[in-house]
Amino acid sequence: MRRTESREAALALLFERFARRDEDAEKLYSTSVILREQKTSEYMRELYFGVCDKCDFLDWKIEGASRGWSMERMSAMTAAILRLSAYELYFENDMPARVIINEAVELAKTYDAVSSPSFVNGVLGKLASDAEAYKSEVEPV
């Protein structure tokens, strides 16, 4: 499974996860993968559980960069795309920010409202430099 496919599969799981917050993340993952007969990858799993684990941090960062838009005010798909991509910006070290942002914009074009790609691009653009600074503080070179 390529990274783009893994990212898309993780997005579907995250969309479902945040629509059904009361359910256990592990159980929802297992059930969803079985019911959909979903191909899996380690990267898909890492993205899904990484976002679930770091959700409060990601939401805080996203809301700070989105100028007055709370996570509740965003569409569920926009929020899922931003969480997924912010996770990659802050916690993945082997992919340039421009690639992560481009992938997020493509997901927004495919699965979200017409206005979403520009919003996603703007928020992630603001987060990119903060994520680089965060990574250098957490793991100094």
Short mmCIF file of N, CA and C in Angstrom, two decimals:
data_model
loop_
_atom_site.label_atom_id
_atom_site.label_comp_id
_atom_site.label_asym_id
_atom_site.label_seq_id
_atom_site.Cartn_x
_atom_site.Cartn_y
_atom_site.Cartn_z
N MET A 1 0.85 -1.18 0.00
CA MET A 1 0.00 0.00 0.00
C MET A 1 0.90 1.25 0.00
N ARG A 2 0.70 2.12 -0.99
CA ARG A 2 1.48 3.36 -1.05
C ARG A 2 1.05 4.31 0.06
N ARG A 3 1.90 5.30 0.33
CA ARG A 3 1.59 6.26 1.39
C ARG A 3 0.30 7.02 1.12
N THR A 4 0.07 7.37 -0.13
CA THR A 4 -1.17 8.09 -0.46
C THR A 4 -2.39 7.23 -0.13
N GLU A 5 -2.32 5.96 -0.47
CA GLU A 5 -3.43 5.04 -0.16
C GLU A 5 -3.57 4.85 1.35
N SER A 6 -2.44 4.74 2.03
CA SER A 6 -2.47 4.61 3.50
C SER A 6 -3.09 5.83 4.14
N ARG A 7 -2.73 6.99 3.64
CA ARG A 7 -3.27 8.25 4.16
C ARG A 7 -4.78 8.31 3.93
N GLU A 8 -5.22 7.93 2.76
CA GLU A 8 -6.65 7.95 2.44
C GLU A 8 -7.43 6.97 3.32
N ALA A 9 -6.87 5.80 3.54
CA ALA A 9 -7.53 4.80 4.40
C ALA A 9 -7.57 5.30 5.85
N ALA A 10 -6.48 5.91 6.30
CA ALA A 10 -6.44 6.46 7.66
C ALA A 10 -7.47 7.58 7.81
N LEU A 11 -7.62 8.40 6.78
CA LEU A 11 -8.60 9.48 6.81
C LEU A 11 -10.02 8.93 7.00
N ALA A 12 -10.36 7.88 6.28
CA ALA A 12 -11.69 7.28 6.42
C ALA A 12 -11.91 6.78 7.84
N LEU A 13 -10.89 6.16 8.40
CA LEU A 13 -11.01 5.66 9.78
C LEU A 13 -11.12 6.81 10.78
N LEU A 14 -10.35 7.87 10.55
CA LEU A 14 -10.40 9.02 11.46
C LEU A 14 -11.74 9.74 11.38
N PHE A 15 -12.27 9.87 10.18
CA PHE A 15 -13.59 10.47 10.01
C PHE A 15 -14.62 9.70 10.84
N GLU A 16 -14.56 8.39 10.73
CA GLU A 16 -15.47 7.53 11.49
C GLU A 16 -15.20 7.65 12.99
N ARG A 17 -13.95 7.67 13.36
CA ARG A 17 -13.56 7.72 14.77
C ARG A 17 -14.11 8.96 15.46
N PHE A 18 -13.99 10.10 14.80
CA PHE A 18 -14.43 11.33 15.45
C PHE A 18 -15.94 11.53 15.35
N ALA A 19 -16.60 10.76 14.52
CA ALA A 19 -18.06 10.74 14.50
C ALA A 19 -18.59 9.85 15.61
N ARG A 20 -17.76 8.91 16.04
CA ARG A 20 -18.17 7.93 17.07
C ARG A 20 -17.19 7.97 18.23
N ARG A 21 -16.99 9.14 18.81
CA ARG A 21 -15.99 9.37 19.85
C ARG A 21 -16.12 8.45 21.07
N ASP A 22 -17.31 8.00 21.36
CA ASP A 22 -17.51 7.19 22.57
C ASP A 22 -16.96 5.77 22.43
N GLU A 23 -16.65 5.36 21.22
CA GLU A 23 -16.16 4.00 21.01
C GLU A 23 -14.65 3.94 21.19
N ASP A 24 -14.18 2.79 21.60
CA ASP A 24 -12.76 2.54 21.78
C ASP A 24 -12.06 2.60 20.42
N ALA A 25 -10.95 3.33 20.36
CA ALA A 25 -10.22 3.52 19.09
C ALA A 25 -9.72 2.20 18.51
N GLU A 26 -9.22 1.33 19.35
CA GLU A 26 -8.70 0.03 18.87
C GLU A 26 -9.83 -0.84 18.32
N LYS A 27 -10.94 -0.88 19.05
CA LYS A 27 -12.07 -1.70 18.61
C LYS A 27 -12.64 -1.16 17.30
N LEU A 28 -12.78 0.17 17.20
CA LEU A 28 -13.29 0.76 15.98
C LEU A 28 -12.36 0.46 14.79
N TYR A 29 -11.06 0.55 15.01
CA TYR A 29 -10.09 0.23 13.96
C TYR A 29 -10.26 -1.21 13.49
N SER A 30 -10.26 -2.13 14.42
CA SER A 30 -10.36 -3.55 14.07
C SER A 30 -11.67 -3.86 13.36
N THR A 31 -12.76 -3.37 13.88
CA THR A 31 -14.07 -3.63 13.30
C THR A 31 -14.17 -3.02 11.90
N SER A 32 -13.72 -1.79 11.76
CA SER A 32 -13.81 -1.12 10.46
C SER A 32 -12.97 -1.82 9.41
N VAL A 33 -11.78 -2.23 9.78
CA VAL A 33 -10.89 -2.90 8.83
C VAL A 33 -11.51 -4.24 8.39
N ILE A 34 -12.09 -4.96 9.33
CA ILE A 34 -12.70 -6.26 9.01
C ILE A 34 -13.94 -6.07 8.14
N LEU A 35 -14.83 -5.17 8.53
CA LEU A 35 -16.08 -4.97 7.78
C LEU A 35 -15.84 -4.45 6.37
N ARG A 36 -14.85 -3.60 6.21
CA ARG A 36 -14.56 -3.06 4.87
C ARG A 36 -13.62 -3.95 4.07
N GLU A 37 -13.12 -5.00 4.71
CA GLU A 37 -12.09 -5.83 4.09
C GLU A 37 -10.96 -4.94 3.59
N GLN A 38 -10.58 -4.02 4.45
CA GLN A 38 -9.60 -2.98 4.14
C GLN A 38 -8.18 -3.53 4.15
N LYS A 39 -7.45 -3.23 3.08
CA LYS A 39 -6.02 -3.50 3.12
C LYS A 39 -5.43 -2.56 4.16
N THR A 40 -4.44 -3.01 4.87
CA THR A 40 -3.83 -2.17 5.89
C THR A 40 -2.35 -2.03 5.61
N SER A 41 -1.76 -1.05 6.28
CA SER A 41 -0.32 -0.87 6.23
C SER A 41 0.12 -0.34 7.60
N GLU A 42 1.37 -0.47 7.87
CA GLU A 42 1.89 0.05 9.13
C GLU A 42 1.72 1.57 9.18
N TYR A 43 1.90 2.22 8.04
CA TYR A 43 1.76 3.68 8.01
C TYR A 43 0.32 4.10 8.29
N MET A 44 -0.66 3.40 7.74
CA MET A 44 -2.06 3.69 8.00
C MET A 44 -2.35 3.56 9.49
N ARG A 45 -1.89 2.48 10.07
CA ARG A 45 -2.08 2.24 11.50
C ARG A 45 -1.41 3.33 12.34
N GLU A 46 -0.18 3.68 11.95
CA GLU A 46 0.55 4.72 12.67
C GLU A 46 -0.18 6.06 12.62
N LEU A 47 -0.69 6.41 11.45
CA LEU A 47 -1.43 7.66 11.32
C LEU A 47 -2.70 7.66 12.17
N TYR A 48 -3.46 6.60 12.06
CA TYR A 48 -4.73 6.51 12.80
C TYR A 48 -4.49 6.62 14.31
N PHE A 49 -3.64 5.76 14.83
CA PHE A 49 -3.43 5.77 16.28
C PHE A 49 -2.63 6.98 16.74
N GLY A 50 -1.76 7.50 15.89
CA GLY A 50 -1.02 8.72 16.23
C GLY A 50 -1.96 9.90 16.40
N VAL A 51 -2.88 10.07 15.46
CA VAL A 51 -3.86 11.16 15.55
C VAL A 51 -4.75 10.97 16.78
N CYS A 52 -5.20 9.75 17.01
CA CYS A 52 -6.04 9.49 18.19
C CYS A 52 -5.30 9.84 19.48
N ASP A 53 -4.03 9.49 19.54
CA ASP A 53 -3.22 9.74 20.74
C ASP A 53 -2.90 11.22 20.94
N LYS A 54 -2.67 11.94 19.87
CA LYS A 54 -2.23 13.34 19.94
C LYS A 54 -3.34 14.33 19.61
N CYS A 55 -4.57 13.89 19.65
CA CYS A 55 -5.70 14.70 19.19
C CYS A 55 -5.81 16.05 19.92
N ASP A 56 -5.66 16.09 21.21
CA ASP A 56 -5.79 17.35 21.95
C ASP A 56 -4.71 18.35 21.50
N PHE A 57 -3.48 17.87 21.37
CA PHE A 57 -2.38 18.71 20.90
C PHE A 57 -2.67 19.21 19.49
N LEU A 58 -3.08 18.32 18.60
CA LEU A 58 -3.35 18.69 17.21
C LEU A 58 -4.49 19.71 17.12
N ASP A 59 -5.56 19.47 17.85
CA ASP A 59 -6.70 20.40 17.83
C ASP A 59 -6.27 21.79 18.32
N TRP A 60 -5.46 21.83 19.36
CA TRP A 60 -4.97 23.09 19.90
C TRP A 60 -4.15 23.84 18.85
N LYS A 61 -3.27 23.14 18.17
CA LYS A 61 -2.44 23.76 17.13
C LYS A 61 -3.30 24.22 15.95
N ILE A 62 -4.23 23.39 15.51
CA ILE A 62 -5.09 23.72 14.38
C ILE A 62 -5.95 24.94 14.70
N GLU A 63 -6.57 24.95 15.86
CA GLU A 63 -7.42 26.08 16.24
C GLU A 63 -6.61 27.37 16.33
N GLY A 64 -5.36 27.27 16.80
CA GLY A 64 -4.49 28.44 16.85
C GLY A 64 -4.14 29.00 15.49
N ALA A 65 -4.06 28.13 14.50
CA ALA A 65 -3.68 28.55 13.15
C ALA A 65 -4.87 28.88 12.27
N SER A 66 -6.07 28.61 12.73
CA SER A 66 -7.24 28.77 11.86
C SER A 66 -8.05 30.04 12.11
N ARG A 67 -7.51 30.96 12.87
CA ARG A 67 -8.13 32.28 13.08
C ARG A 67 -9.61 32.24 13.41
N GLY A 68 -9.90 31.80 14.60
CA GLY A 68 -11.27 31.85 15.08
C GLY A 68 -12.17 30.68 14.71
N TRP A 69 -11.63 29.70 14.01
CA TRP A 69 -12.42 28.52 13.68
C TRP A 69 -12.14 27.44 14.71
N SER A 70 -13.14 27.07 15.48
CA SER A 70 -12.98 25.94 16.40
C SER A 70 -13.13 24.65 15.61
N MET A 71 -12.67 23.57 16.17
CA MET A 71 -12.81 22.28 15.49
C MET A 71 -14.27 21.94 15.28
N GLU A 72 -15.13 22.34 16.21
CA GLU A 72 -16.56 22.06 16.11
C GLU A 72 -17.21 22.83 14.96
N ARG A 73 -16.66 23.97 14.62
CA ARG A 73 -17.22 24.79 13.56
C ARG A 73 -16.84 24.26 12.17
N MET A 74 -15.75 23.52 12.08
CA MET A 74 -15.29 22.97 10.80
C MET A 74 -16.14 21.75 10.43
N SER A 75 -16.21 21.46 9.14
CA SER A 75 -16.89 20.22 8.75
C SER A 75 -16.09 19.05 9.32
N ALA A 76 -16.76 17.94 9.52
CA ALA A 76 -16.09 16.76 10.07
C ALA A 76 -14.94 16.30 9.17
N MET A 77 -15.12 16.41 7.85
CA MET A 77 -14.07 16.00 6.93
C MET A 77 -12.89 16.96 6.98
N THR A 78 -13.16 18.25 7.02
CA THR A 78 -12.07 19.23 7.12
C THR A 78 -11.26 18.98 8.39
N ALA A 79 -11.95 18.76 9.50
CA ALA A 79 -11.27 18.50 10.77
C ALA A 79 -10.41 17.23 10.67
N ALA A 80 -10.94 16.19 10.05
CA ALA A 80 -10.19 14.93 9.92
C ALA A 80 -8.95 15.13 9.05
N ILE A 81 -9.09 15.85 7.95
CA ILE A 81 -7.94 16.11 7.07
C ILE A 81 -6.88 16.93 7.80
N LEU A 82 -7.32 17.95 8.51
CA LEU A 82 -6.36 18.79 9.24
C LEU A 82 -5.66 18.02 10.35
N ARG A 83 -6.37 17.20 11.08
CA ARG A 83 -5.74 16.40 12.14
C ARG A 83 -4.70 15.45 11.57
N LEU A 84 -5.08 14.76 10.52
CA LEU A 84 -4.18 13.81 9.88
C LEU A 84 -2.92 14.51 9.39
N SER A 85 -3.09 15.59 8.68
CA SER A 85 -1.95 16.30 8.09
C SER A 85 -1.11 17.02 9.14
N ALA A 86 -1.75 17.57 10.15
CA ALA A 86 -0.99 18.20 11.24
C ALA A 86 -0.15 17.15 11.96
N TYR A 87 -0.71 15.97 12.15
CA TYR A 87 0.07 14.89 12.76
C TYR A 87 1.33 14.62 11.93
N GLU A 88 1.16 14.54 10.62
CA GLU A 88 2.32 14.28 9.77
C GLU A 88 3.32 15.43 9.87
N LEU A 89 2.85 16.68 9.89
CA LEU A 89 3.76 17.81 10.00
C LEU A 89 4.57 17.78 11.29
N TYR A 90 3.92 17.47 12.40
CA TYR A 90 4.58 17.52 13.70
C TYR A 90 5.35 16.25 14.07
N PHE A 91 4.94 15.11 13.57
CA PHE A 91 5.51 13.86 14.08
C PHE A 91 6.16 12.96 13.03
N GLU A 92 6.09 13.32 11.76
CA GLU A 92 6.77 12.54 10.73
C GLU A 92 8.02 13.30 10.31
N ASN A 93 9.13 12.60 10.19
CA ASN A 93 10.38 13.28 9.88
C ASN A 93 10.89 13.03 8.48
N ASP A 94 10.29 12.15 7.73
CA ASP A 94 10.85 11.79 6.44
C ASP A 94 10.06 12.32 5.24
N MET A 95 9.22 13.33 5.46
CA MET A 95 8.43 13.86 4.36
C MET A 95 8.42 15.39 4.45
N PRO A 96 8.74 16.07 3.35
CA PRO A 96 8.72 17.54 3.37
C PRO A 96 7.31 18.08 3.61
N ALA A 97 7.25 19.22 4.28
CA ALA A 97 5.96 19.85 4.58
C ALA A 97 5.16 20.12 3.32
N ARG A 98 5.80 20.55 2.24
CA ARG A 98 5.07 20.86 1.01
C ARG A 98 4.35 19.64 0.45
N VAL A 99 4.95 18.45 0.63
CA VAL A 99 4.32 17.21 0.16
C VAL A 99 3.09 16.90 1.03
N ILE A 100 3.24 17.03 2.33
CA ILE A 100 2.13 16.78 3.26
C ILE A 100 0.97 17.73 2.95
N ILE A 101 1.28 19.01 2.75
CA ILE A 101 0.24 20.00 2.46
C ILE A 101 -0.43 19.69 1.13
N ASN A 102 0.34 19.35 0.12
CA ASN A 102 -0.23 19.01 -1.19
C ASN A 102 -1.17 17.81 -1.09
N GLU A 103 -0.75 16.78 -0.36
CA GLU A 103 -1.60 15.59 -0.18
C GLU A 103 -2.89 15.96 0.53
N ALA A 104 -2.80 16.84 1.53
CA ALA A 104 -4.00 17.27 2.26
C ALA A 104 -4.95 18.04 1.36
N VAL A 105 -4.42 18.92 0.53
CA VAL A 105 -5.25 19.69 -0.39
C VAL A 105 -5.94 18.75 -1.38
N GLU A 106 -5.24 17.74 -1.85
CA GLU A 106 -5.84 16.77 -2.77
C GLU A 106 -6.96 15.98 -2.08
N LEU A 107 -6.76 15.61 -0.82
CA LEU A 107 -7.82 14.94 -0.07
C LEU A 107 -9.04 15.86 0.07
N ALA A 108 -8.79 17.13 0.35
CA ALA A 108 -9.89 18.09 0.49
C ALA A 108 -10.64 18.27 -0.83
N LYS A 109 -9.92 18.30 -1.94
CA LYS A 109 -10.56 18.42 -3.25
C LYS A 109 -11.44 17.22 -3.54
N THR A 110 -11.00 16.05 -3.11
CA THR A 110 -11.73 14.81 -3.40
C THR A 110 -12.91 14.60 -2.47
N TYR A 111 -12.74 14.88 -1.18
CA TYR A 111 -13.73 14.47 -0.19
C TYR A 111 -14.47 15.60 0.53
N ASP A 112 -14.11 16.84 0.27
CA ASP A 112 -14.70 17.92 1.07
C ASP A 112 -15.33 18.99 0.18
N ALA A 113 -15.82 20.03 0.80
CA ALA A 113 -16.51 21.12 0.10
C ALA A 113 -15.54 21.88 -0.81
N VAL A 114 -16.09 22.61 -1.74
CA VAL A 114 -15.31 23.36 -2.72
C VAL A 114 -14.35 24.36 -2.04
N SER A 115 -14.78 24.97 -0.96
CA SER A 115 -13.94 25.97 -0.27
C SER A 115 -12.88 25.34 0.63
N SER A 116 -12.99 24.08 0.89
CA SER A 116 -12.10 23.44 1.85
C SER A 116 -10.62 23.41 1.44
N PRO A 117 -10.27 23.12 0.18
CA PRO A 117 -8.84 23.04 -0.16
C PRO A 117 -8.05 24.30 0.19
N SER A 118 -8.61 25.47 -0.06
CA SER A 118 -7.87 26.70 0.25
C SER A 118 -7.76 26.90 1.76
N PHE A 119 -8.80 26.54 2.50
CA PHE A 119 -8.76 26.64 3.96
C PHE A 119 -7.70 25.68 4.52
N VAL A 120 -7.72 24.44 4.06
CA VAL A 120 -6.75 23.43 4.50
C VAL A 120 -5.33 23.90 4.17
N ASN A 121 -5.12 24.40 2.97
CA ASN A 121 -3.81 24.89 2.56
C ASN A 121 -3.33 26.02 3.48
N GLY A 122 -4.21 26.96 3.77
CA GLY A 122 -3.85 28.09 4.63
C GLY A 122 -3.49 27.67 6.04
N VAL A 123 -4.30 26.83 6.64
CA VAL A 123 -4.04 26.39 8.02
C VAL A 123 -2.74 25.59 8.08
N LEU A 124 -2.57 24.65 7.17
CA LEU A 124 -1.36 23.82 7.20
C LEU A 124 -0.12 24.64 6.86
N GLY A 125 -0.26 25.63 5.99
CA GLY A 125 0.86 26.52 5.69
C GLY A 125 1.35 27.23 6.95
N LYS A 126 0.40 27.67 7.78
CA LYS A 126 0.77 28.32 9.05
C LYS A 126 1.40 27.33 10.02
N LEU A 127 0.91 26.10 10.01
CA LEU A 127 1.43 25.10 10.95
C LEU A 127 2.82 24.59 10.55
N ALA A 128 3.17 24.66 9.27
CA ALA A 128 4.42 24.06 8.80
C ALA A 128 5.64 24.61 9.51
N SER A 129 5.75 25.93 9.64
CA SER A 129 6.94 26.50 10.30
C SER A 129 6.92 26.21 11.80
N ASP A 130 5.73 26.22 12.39
CA ASP A 130 5.63 25.88 13.81
C ASP A 130 6.04 24.43 14.05
N ALA A 131 5.65 23.57 13.14
CA ALA A 131 5.99 22.14 13.27
C ALA A 131 7.51 21.94 13.17
N GLU A 132 8.16 22.67 12.28
CA GLU A 132 9.62 22.57 12.16
C GLU A 132 10.29 23.02 13.45
N ALA A 133 9.81 24.13 14.02
CA ALA A 133 10.37 24.62 15.28
C ALA A 133 10.12 23.62 16.41
N TYR A 134 8.93 23.05 16.43
CA TYR A 134 8.59 22.04 17.45
C TYR A 134 9.52 20.84 17.35
N LYS A 135 9.74 20.35 16.13
CA LYS A 135 10.61 19.19 15.94
C LYS A 135 12.04 19.48 16.38
N SER A 136 12.52 20.69 16.12
CA SER A 136 13.89 21.02 16.51
C SER A 136 14.03 21.15 18.02
N GLU A 137 12.94 21.54 18.71
CA GLU A 137 12.97 21.60 20.17
C GLU A 137 12.91 20.20 20.77
N VAL A 138 12.08 19.35 20.20
CA VAL A 138 11.90 18.00 20.72
C VAL A 138 13.13 17.12 20.43
N GLU A 139 13.65 17.23 19.22
CA GLU A 139 14.81 16.46 18.80
C GLU A 139 15.88 17.38 18.26
N PRO A 140 16.64 18.05 19.14
CA PRO A 140 17.67 18.97 18.65
C PRO A 140 18.70 18.24 17.79
N VAL A 141 19.13 18.95 16.74
CA VAL A 141 20.10 18.37 15.81
C VAL A 141 21.47 18.33 16.40
#
